[in-house]
Coordinates of C-alpha atoms in Angstrom, one line a residue:
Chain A
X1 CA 47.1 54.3 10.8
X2 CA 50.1 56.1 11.2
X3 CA 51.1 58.1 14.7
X4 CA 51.0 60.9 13.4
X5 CA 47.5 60.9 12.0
X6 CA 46.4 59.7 15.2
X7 CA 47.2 62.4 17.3
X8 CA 44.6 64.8 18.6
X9 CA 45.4 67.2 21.3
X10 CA 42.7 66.8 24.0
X11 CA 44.2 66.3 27.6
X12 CA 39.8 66.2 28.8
X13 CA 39.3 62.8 28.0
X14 CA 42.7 60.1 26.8
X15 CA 42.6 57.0 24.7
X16 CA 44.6 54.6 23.8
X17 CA 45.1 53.8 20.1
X18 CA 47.1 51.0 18.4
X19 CA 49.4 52.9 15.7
X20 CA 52.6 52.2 12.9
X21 CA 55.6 53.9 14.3
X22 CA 58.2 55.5 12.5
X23 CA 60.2 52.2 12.4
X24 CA 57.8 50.3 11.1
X25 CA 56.2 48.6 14.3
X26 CA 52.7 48.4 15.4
X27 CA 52.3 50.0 19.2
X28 CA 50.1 51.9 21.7
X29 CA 49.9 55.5 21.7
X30 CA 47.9 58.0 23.7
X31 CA 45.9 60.7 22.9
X32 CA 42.7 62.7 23.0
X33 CA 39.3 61.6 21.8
X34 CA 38.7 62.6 18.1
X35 CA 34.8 62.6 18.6
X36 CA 35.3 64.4 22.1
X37 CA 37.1 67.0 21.2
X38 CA 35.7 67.7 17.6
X39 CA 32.0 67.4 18.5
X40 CA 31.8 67.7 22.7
X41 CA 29.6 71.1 22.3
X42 CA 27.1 69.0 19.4
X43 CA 26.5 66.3 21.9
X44 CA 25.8 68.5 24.6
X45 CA 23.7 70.6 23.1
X46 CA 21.4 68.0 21.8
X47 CA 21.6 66.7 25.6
X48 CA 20.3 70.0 26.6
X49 CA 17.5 70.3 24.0
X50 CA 16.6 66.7 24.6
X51 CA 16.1 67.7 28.6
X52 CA 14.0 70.9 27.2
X53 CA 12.0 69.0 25.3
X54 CA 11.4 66.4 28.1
X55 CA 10.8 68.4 30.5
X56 CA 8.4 70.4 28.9
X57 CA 6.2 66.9 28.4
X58 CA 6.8 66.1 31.6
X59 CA 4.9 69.3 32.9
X60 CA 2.6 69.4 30.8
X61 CA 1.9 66.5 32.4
X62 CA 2.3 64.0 28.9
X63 CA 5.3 61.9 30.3
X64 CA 5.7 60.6 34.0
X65 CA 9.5 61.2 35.5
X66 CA 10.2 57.6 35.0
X67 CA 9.7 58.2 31.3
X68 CA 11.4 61.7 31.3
X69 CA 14.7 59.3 32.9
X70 CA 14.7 56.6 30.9
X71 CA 14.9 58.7 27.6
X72 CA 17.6 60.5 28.9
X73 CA 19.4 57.8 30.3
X74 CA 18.9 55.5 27.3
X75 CA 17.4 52.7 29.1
X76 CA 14.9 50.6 27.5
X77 CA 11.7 49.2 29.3
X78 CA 13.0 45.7 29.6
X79 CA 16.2 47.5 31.3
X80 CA 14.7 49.7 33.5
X81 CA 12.2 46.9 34.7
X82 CA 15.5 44.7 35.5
X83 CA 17.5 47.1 37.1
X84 CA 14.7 48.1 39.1
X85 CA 13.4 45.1 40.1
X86 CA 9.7 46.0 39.2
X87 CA 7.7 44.0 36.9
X88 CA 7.6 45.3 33.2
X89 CA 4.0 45.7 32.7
X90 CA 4.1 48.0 36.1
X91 CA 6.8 50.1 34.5
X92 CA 5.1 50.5 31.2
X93 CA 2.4 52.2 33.8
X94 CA 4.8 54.1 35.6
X95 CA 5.7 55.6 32.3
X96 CA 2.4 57.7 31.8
X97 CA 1.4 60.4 34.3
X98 CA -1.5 57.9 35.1
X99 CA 0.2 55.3 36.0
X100 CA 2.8 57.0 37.9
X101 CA 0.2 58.3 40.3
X102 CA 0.1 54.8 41.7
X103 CA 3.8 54.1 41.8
X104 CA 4.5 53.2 46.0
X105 CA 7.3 55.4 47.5
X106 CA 9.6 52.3 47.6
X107 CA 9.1 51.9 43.3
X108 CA 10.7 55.7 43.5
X109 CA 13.5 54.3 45.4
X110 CA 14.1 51.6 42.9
X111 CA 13.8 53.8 40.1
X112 CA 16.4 56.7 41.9
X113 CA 18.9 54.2 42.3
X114 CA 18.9 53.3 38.3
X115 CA 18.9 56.7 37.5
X116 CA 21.6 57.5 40.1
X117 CA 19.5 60.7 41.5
X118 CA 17.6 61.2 44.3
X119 CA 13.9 60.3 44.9
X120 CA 12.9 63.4 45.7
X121 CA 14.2 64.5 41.9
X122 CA 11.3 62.0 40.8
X123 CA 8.7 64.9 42.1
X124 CA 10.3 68.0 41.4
X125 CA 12.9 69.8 38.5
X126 CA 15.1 72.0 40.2
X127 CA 16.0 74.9 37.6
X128 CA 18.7 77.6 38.7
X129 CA 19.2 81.4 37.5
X130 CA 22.7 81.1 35.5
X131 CA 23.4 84.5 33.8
X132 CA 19.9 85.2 31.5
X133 CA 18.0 82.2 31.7
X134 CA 16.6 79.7 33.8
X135 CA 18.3 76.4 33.3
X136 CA 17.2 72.6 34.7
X137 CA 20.0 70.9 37.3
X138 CA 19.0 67.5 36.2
X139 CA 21.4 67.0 33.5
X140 CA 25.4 67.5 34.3
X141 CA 25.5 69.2 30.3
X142 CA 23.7 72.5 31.7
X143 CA 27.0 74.0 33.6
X144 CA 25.5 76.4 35.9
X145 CA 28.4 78.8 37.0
X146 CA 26.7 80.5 40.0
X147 CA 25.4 77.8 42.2
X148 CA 26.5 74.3 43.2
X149 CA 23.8 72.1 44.0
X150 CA 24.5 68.6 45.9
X151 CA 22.0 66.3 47.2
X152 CA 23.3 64.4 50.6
X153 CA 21.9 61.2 51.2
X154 CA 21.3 60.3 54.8
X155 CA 20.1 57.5 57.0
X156 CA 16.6 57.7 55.7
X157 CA 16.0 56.2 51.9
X158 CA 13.8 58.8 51.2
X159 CA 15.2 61.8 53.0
X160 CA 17.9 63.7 50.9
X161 CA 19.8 67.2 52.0
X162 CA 19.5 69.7 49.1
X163 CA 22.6 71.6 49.8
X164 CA 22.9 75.0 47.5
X165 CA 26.1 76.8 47.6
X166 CA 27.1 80.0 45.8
X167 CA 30.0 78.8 43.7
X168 CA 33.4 81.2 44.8
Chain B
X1 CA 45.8 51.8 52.2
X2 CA 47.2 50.9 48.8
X3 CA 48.9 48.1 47.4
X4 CA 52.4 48.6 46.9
X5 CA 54.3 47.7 43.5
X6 CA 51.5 48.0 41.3
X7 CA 51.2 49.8 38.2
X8 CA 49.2 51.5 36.9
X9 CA 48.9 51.5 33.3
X10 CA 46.6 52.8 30.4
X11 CA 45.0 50.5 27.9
X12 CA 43.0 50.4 25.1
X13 CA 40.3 48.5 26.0
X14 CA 39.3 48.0 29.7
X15 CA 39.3 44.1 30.0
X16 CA 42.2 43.2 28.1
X17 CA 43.7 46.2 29.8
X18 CA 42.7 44.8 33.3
X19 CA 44.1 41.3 32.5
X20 CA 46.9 42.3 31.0
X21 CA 47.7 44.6 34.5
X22 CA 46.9 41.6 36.6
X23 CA 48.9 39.2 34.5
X24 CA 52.1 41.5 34.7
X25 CA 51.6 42.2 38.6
X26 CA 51.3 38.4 38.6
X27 CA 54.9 38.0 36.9
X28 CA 54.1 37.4 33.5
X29 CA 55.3 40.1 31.1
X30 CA 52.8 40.1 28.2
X31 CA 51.2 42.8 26.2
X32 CA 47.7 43.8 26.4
X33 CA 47.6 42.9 21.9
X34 CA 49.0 39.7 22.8
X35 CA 46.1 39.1 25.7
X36 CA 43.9 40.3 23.4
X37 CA 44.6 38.0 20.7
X38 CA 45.0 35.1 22.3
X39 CA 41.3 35.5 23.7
X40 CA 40.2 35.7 20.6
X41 CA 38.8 39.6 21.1
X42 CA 38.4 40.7 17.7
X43 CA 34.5 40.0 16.4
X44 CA 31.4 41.7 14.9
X45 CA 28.2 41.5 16.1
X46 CA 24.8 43.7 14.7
X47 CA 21.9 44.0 16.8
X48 CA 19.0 45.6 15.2
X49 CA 16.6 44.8 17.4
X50 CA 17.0 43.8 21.0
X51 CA 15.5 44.3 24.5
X52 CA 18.4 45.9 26.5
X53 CA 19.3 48.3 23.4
X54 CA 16.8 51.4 22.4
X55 CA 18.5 51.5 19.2
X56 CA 20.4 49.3 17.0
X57 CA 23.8 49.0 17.9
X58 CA 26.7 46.6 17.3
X59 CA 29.9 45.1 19.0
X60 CA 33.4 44.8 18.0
X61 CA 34.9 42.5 20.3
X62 CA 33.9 39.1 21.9
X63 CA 31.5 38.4 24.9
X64 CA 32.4 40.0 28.1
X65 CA 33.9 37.5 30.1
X66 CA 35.1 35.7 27.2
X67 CA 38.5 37.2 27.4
X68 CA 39.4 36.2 30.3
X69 CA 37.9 32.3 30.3
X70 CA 40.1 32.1 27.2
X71 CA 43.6 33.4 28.7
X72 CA 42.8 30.9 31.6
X73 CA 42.0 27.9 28.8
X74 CA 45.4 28.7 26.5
X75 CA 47.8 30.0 29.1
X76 CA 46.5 28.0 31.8
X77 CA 46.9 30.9 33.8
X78 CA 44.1 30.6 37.3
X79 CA 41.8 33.4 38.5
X80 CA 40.0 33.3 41.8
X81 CA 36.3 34.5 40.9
X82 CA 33.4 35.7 43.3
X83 CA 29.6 36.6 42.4
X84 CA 27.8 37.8 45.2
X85 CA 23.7 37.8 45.9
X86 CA 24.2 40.2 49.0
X87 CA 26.1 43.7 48.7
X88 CA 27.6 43.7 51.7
X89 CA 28.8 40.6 51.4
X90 CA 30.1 41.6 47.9
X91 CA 31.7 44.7 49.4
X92 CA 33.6 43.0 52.8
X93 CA 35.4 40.4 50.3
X94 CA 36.7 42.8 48.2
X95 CA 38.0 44.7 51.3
X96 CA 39.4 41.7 52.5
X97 CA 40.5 41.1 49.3
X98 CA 42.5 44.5 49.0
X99 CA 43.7 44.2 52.4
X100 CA 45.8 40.9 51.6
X101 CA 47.0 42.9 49.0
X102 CA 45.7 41.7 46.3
X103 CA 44.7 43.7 43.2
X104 CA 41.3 42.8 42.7
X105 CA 39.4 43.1 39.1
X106 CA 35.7 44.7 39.3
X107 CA 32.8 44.6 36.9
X108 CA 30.7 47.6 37.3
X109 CA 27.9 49.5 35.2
X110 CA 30.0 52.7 34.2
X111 CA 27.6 54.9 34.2
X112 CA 28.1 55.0 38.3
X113 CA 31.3 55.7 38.4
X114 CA 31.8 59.5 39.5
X115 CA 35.3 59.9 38.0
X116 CA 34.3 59.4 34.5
X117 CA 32.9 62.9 32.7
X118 CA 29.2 62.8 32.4
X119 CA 29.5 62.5 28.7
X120 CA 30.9 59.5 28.6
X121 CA 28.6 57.7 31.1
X122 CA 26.7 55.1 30.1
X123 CA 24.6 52.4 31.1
X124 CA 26.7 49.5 30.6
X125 CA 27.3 46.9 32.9
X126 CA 30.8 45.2 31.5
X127 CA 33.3 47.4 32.6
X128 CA 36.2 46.2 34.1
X129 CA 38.3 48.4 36.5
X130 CA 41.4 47.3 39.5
X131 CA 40.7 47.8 43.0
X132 CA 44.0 48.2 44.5
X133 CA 43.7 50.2 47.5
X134 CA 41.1 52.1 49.9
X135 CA 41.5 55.2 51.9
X136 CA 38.1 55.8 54.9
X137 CA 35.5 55.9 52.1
X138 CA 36.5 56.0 49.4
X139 CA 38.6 52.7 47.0
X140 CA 41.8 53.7 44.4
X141 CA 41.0 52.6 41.5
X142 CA 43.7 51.4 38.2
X143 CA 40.6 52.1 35.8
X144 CA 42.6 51.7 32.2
X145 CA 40.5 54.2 30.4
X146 CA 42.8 56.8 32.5
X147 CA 46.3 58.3 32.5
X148 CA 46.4 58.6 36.5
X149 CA 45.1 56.1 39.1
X150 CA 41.6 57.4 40.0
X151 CA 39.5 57.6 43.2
X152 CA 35.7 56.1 43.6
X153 CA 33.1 56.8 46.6
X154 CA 32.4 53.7 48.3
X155 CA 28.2 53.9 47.4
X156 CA 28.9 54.5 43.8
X157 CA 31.4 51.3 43.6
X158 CA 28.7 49.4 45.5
X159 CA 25.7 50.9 43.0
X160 CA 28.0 50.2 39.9
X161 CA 29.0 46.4 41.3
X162 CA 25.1 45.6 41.7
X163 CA 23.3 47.6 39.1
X164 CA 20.8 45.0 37.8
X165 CA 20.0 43.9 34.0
X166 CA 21.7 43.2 31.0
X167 CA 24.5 41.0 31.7
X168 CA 23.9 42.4 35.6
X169 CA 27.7 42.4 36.9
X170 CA 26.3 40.8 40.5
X171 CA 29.1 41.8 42.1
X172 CA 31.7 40.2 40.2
X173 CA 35.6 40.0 41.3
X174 CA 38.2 38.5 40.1
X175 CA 42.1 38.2 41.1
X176 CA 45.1 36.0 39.5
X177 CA 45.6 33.3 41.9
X178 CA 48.6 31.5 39.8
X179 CA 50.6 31.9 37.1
X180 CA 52.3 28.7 35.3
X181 CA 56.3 28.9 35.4
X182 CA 56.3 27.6 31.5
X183 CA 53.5 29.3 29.0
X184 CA 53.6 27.6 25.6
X185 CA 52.8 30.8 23.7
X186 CA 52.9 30.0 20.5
X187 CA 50.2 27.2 21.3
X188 CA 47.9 29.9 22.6
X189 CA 48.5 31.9 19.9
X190 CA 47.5 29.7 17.2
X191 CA 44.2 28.7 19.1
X192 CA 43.1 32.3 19.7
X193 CA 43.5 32.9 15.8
X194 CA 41.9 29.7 14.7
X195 CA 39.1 30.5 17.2
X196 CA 39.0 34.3 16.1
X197 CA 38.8 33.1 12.1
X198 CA 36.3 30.7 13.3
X199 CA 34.2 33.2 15.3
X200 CA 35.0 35.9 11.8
X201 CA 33.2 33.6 9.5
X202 CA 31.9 30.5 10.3
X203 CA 29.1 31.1 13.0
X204 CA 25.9 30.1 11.9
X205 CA 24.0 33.2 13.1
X206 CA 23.2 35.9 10.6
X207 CA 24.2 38.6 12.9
X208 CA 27.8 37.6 13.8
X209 CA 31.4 38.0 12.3
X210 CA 31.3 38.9 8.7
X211 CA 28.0 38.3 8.0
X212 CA 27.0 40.7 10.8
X213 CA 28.8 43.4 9.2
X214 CA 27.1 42.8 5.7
X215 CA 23.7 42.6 7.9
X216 CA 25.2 46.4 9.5
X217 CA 25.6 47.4 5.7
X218 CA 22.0 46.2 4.7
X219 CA 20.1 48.2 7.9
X220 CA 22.1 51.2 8.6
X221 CA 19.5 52.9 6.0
X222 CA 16.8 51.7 8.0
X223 CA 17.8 53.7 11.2
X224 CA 16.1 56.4 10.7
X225 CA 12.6 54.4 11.4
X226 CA 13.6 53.7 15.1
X227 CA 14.7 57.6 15.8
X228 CA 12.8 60.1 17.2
X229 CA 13.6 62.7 15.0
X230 CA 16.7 63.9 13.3
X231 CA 18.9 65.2 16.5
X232 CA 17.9 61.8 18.2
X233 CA 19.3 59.7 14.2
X234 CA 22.7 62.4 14.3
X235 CA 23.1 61.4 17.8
X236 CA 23.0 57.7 16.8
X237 CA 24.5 57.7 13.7
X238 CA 27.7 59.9 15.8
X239 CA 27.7 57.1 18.4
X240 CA 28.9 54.8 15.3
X241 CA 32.5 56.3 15.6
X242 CA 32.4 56.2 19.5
X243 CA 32.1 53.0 19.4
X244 CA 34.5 52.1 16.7
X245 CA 37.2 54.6 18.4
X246 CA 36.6 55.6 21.8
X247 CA 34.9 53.3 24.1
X248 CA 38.1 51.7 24.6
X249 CA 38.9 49.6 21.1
X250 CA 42.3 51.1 20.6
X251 CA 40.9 52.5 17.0
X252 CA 39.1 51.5 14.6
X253 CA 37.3 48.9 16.2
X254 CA 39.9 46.8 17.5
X255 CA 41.5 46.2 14.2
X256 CA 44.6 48.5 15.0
X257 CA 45.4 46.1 17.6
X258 CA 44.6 43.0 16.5
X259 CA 47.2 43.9 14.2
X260 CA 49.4 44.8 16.2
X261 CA 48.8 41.4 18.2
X262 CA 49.4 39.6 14.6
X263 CA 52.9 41.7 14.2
X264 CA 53.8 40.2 17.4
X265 CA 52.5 37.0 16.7
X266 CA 54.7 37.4 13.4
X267 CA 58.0 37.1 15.6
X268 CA 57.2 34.6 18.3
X269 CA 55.9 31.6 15.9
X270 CA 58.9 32.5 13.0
X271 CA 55.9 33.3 10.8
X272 CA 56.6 36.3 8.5
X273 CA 52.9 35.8 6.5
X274 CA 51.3 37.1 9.6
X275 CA 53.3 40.4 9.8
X276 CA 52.1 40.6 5.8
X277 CA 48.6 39.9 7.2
X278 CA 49.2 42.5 10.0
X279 CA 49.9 45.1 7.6
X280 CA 46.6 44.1 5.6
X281 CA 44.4 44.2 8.3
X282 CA 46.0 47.3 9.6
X283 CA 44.5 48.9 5.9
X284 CA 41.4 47.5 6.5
X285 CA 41.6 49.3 10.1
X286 CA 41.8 52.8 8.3
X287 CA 39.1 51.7 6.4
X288 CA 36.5 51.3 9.9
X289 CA 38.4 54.7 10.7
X290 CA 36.9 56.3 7.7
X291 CA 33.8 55.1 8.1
X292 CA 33.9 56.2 11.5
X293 CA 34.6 60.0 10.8
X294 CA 32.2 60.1 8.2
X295 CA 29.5 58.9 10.5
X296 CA 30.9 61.9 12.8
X297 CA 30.6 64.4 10.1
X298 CA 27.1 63.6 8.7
X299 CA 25.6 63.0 12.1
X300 CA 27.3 66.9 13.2
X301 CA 25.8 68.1 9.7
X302 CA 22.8 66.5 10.3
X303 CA 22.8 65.0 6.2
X304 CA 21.3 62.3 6.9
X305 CA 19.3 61.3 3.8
X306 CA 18.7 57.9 2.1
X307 CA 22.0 58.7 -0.2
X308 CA 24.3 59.5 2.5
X309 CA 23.3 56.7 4.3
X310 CA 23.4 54.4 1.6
X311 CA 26.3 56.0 1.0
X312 CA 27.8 54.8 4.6
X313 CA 26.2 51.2 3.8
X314 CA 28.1 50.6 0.9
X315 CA 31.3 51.7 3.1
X316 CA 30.6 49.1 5.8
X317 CA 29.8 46.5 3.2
X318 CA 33.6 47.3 1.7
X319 CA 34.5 46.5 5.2
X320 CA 32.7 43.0 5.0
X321 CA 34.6 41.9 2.2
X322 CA 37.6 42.7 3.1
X323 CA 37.8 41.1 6.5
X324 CA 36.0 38.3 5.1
X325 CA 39.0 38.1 2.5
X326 CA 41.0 38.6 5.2
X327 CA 40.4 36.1 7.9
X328 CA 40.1 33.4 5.3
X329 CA 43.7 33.8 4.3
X330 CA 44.7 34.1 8.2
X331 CA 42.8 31.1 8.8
X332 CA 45.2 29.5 6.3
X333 CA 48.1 30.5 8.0
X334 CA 47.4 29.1 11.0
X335 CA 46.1 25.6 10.3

């Protein structure tokens, strides 16, 4: 590929590509993501309707959150159950409403640390007023420009600080 | 705290790119095509079914790992390693690492590590990033997928170092400990070839090298059995150019700089076949590229019929025949 053809003008996210200089020589140079910056708004809005769709099982009470994770995360069942440390056959129940009734509060931690949230995000969706709709804080696609919402862990594993701030 | 007289520098793919750092903080001036090379990076794998991937997927460079046990083997260049059962273990050696400063290599499961944008984490536990500092909580990090040296909370580093699973980094570290005065290059430049034309084409798995590109030709058209439905296949079919291009291959796979490797191969073994080579396989690059923005566009247009999949089949099967063209007459050259 030439270095010219290469370049794409999308300081958001960098890459290195291997190119044929002027001169003839083969060398680094960097640039932006072609797939980024061409079809960013595509992938998150399939994110989004993804989370919709998900979320609307999961309170309608068809999926468990362990399920309504995994698909977003891409995680498969052998995955999950080895990053979690609990036994597949038990995660294949935790996957189901059912099943997830029986899950012991120390399963949720597992499963909050693979899906890098909170526990208490395993039993509740929080959704925030941004502009004309209500939209779900558990994916990082939904940009909600009024509010910032952090969780703060503390000493207790299952105790997390919901901290809501009005974005200036 | 952070080490002094390191650089930072951006790389194509993160563990060439972290060797290649280490090797030059170390004292030996070498490119990251040349480390590449010589560890034999460039390789095809298809996985159509397998228990840590919800989808079929498929790899372009050699095992994680592998890199580096090679550019010990050919250069006979030493790296301290650590695994670690217990975090905190895992966490105080890499301190103490840092501290004798060292720059100190990490695997980690990107998808923990806050700096990256959300849409390009992913569960994936071979990353490979340089510690080279820490300030109260939080470690610098010389992450080669960025321009500027990056920060990294201390939980996320220690959640990323012991995520659990597929190829489960356990807290791996790693550090040059010595470099040889004398490096026969052009040795371990003809081993990582032979090994790469080997690994191309003569594997006995139906899956691997070239014949795991032809098997990527036969069941691309089957995708659309394992999707969801048609936003889950586009968002598949669209990851087909992310991983050709942007999760670090330096384009097209790794081809562009395998060539580049070859160029420079070219000029330290006096062999002017492989810059011809280097210039083939640099076509034959452009040739993954295309495939790799038509994936784009038909996933984004959602045309994801049997033709337009068959369609990008036949494209991918061009690509089999022409690397398998290719690394036979490399593996002439070399023997």
């Amino acid at each position: 590929m030439k270095e010219k053809e290469g370049f794409i003008d999308y300081p958001e996210q960098q890459v290195i590509l291997y190119v044929e200089k002027e001169d003839g020589q083969f060398g680094p140079m960097q640039t932006g993501s072609y797939i980024s910056a061409n079809f960013i708004d595509d992938f998150r809005n399939k994110r989004i309707a993804l989370e919709i769709e998900l979320r609307n099982q999961l309170i309608s009470n068809l999926i468990s959150p362990v399920r309504f994770y995994m698909v977003l995360e891409e995680l498969t069942l052998s995955e999950l159950s080895a990053r979690s440390g609990i036994c597949k056959s038990t995660v294949r129940k935790h996957l189901d409403p059912g099943g997830f009734a029986k899950a012991t509060v120390k399963d949720l931690e597992h499963y909050a640390r693979v899906f890098n949230i909170s526990p208490a995000n395993l039993l509740q969706v929080i959704m925030v007023h941004d502009g004309e709709q209500m939209v779900s804080q558990a994916i990082p696609e939904n940009k909600i420009h009024t509010l910032s919402i952090h969780h703060s862990t503390t000493q207790n594993p299952f105790i997390v600080l919901t901290n809501i701030e009005e974005k200036k | 705290m952070v080490i002094p007289d390191f650089t930072h520098k951006m790389s194509a793919h993160c563990e060439s790119g972290a060797l290649t750092s280490l090797l030059n903080h170390a004292g030996l001036e070498i490119s990251e095509p040349l480390v590449f090379g010589i560890a034999s990076g460039v390789f095809f794998g298809y996985f159509h079914k397998a228990k840590a991937f919800p989808f079929p997927t498929f790899i372009v460079r050699n095992k994680p790992g592998q890199m580096r046990r090679n550019i010990e083997k050919r250069l006979g260049v030493e790296f301290a390693e650590y695994r670690f059962k217990d975090p905190a273990l895992g966490m105080s050696r890499l301190d103490e690492l840092i501290s004798r400063n060292i720059p100190t290599a990490c695997q980690v499961d990107f998808f923990y590590l806050d700096y990256v944008p959300s849409w390009e984490r992913v569960h994936i536990n071979v990353h490979f990033m340089i510690v080279i500092g820490k300030e109260e909580q939080q470690y610098i990090v010389s992450d080669a997928y960025f321009p500027k040296i990056m920060k990294l909370d201390e939980r996320s580093l220690e959640k990323g170092r012991f995520a659990g699973g597929n190829m489960s980094p356990e807290g791996f570290l790693f550090h040059t400990r010595s470099v040889p005065e004398k490096i026969d290059l052009e040795t371990a430049i003809r081993k990582g070839i032979k090994k790469a034309c080997f690994n191309m084409l003569s594997i006995p798995m139906p899956f691997l090298g070239v014949k795991g590109i032809r098997m990527f030709a036969r069941k691309v058209t089957e995708w659309p059995n394992f999707a969801r439905d048609t936003e889950h296949l586009s968002h598949e079919i669209m990851k087909i150019n992310i991983l050709l291009e942007d999760q670090g291959t330096g384009g097209a796979g790794f081809r562009f700089m395998y060539a580049t490797f070859l160029q420079q191969a070219s000029s330290i073994l006096r062999l002017p076949t492989l810059k011809d080579l280097s210039q083939e396989l640099m076509l034959i690059g452009d040739g993954w590229r295309e495939i790799s923005l038509f994936a784009a566009r038909i996933g984004k247009n959602r045309d994801l019929g049997a033709e337009k999949l068959g369609q990008l089949g036949a494209m991918i099967a061009g690509r089999a025949d022409a690397e398998e063209n290719f690394f036979r007459k490399l593996s002439k050259v070399v023997h």
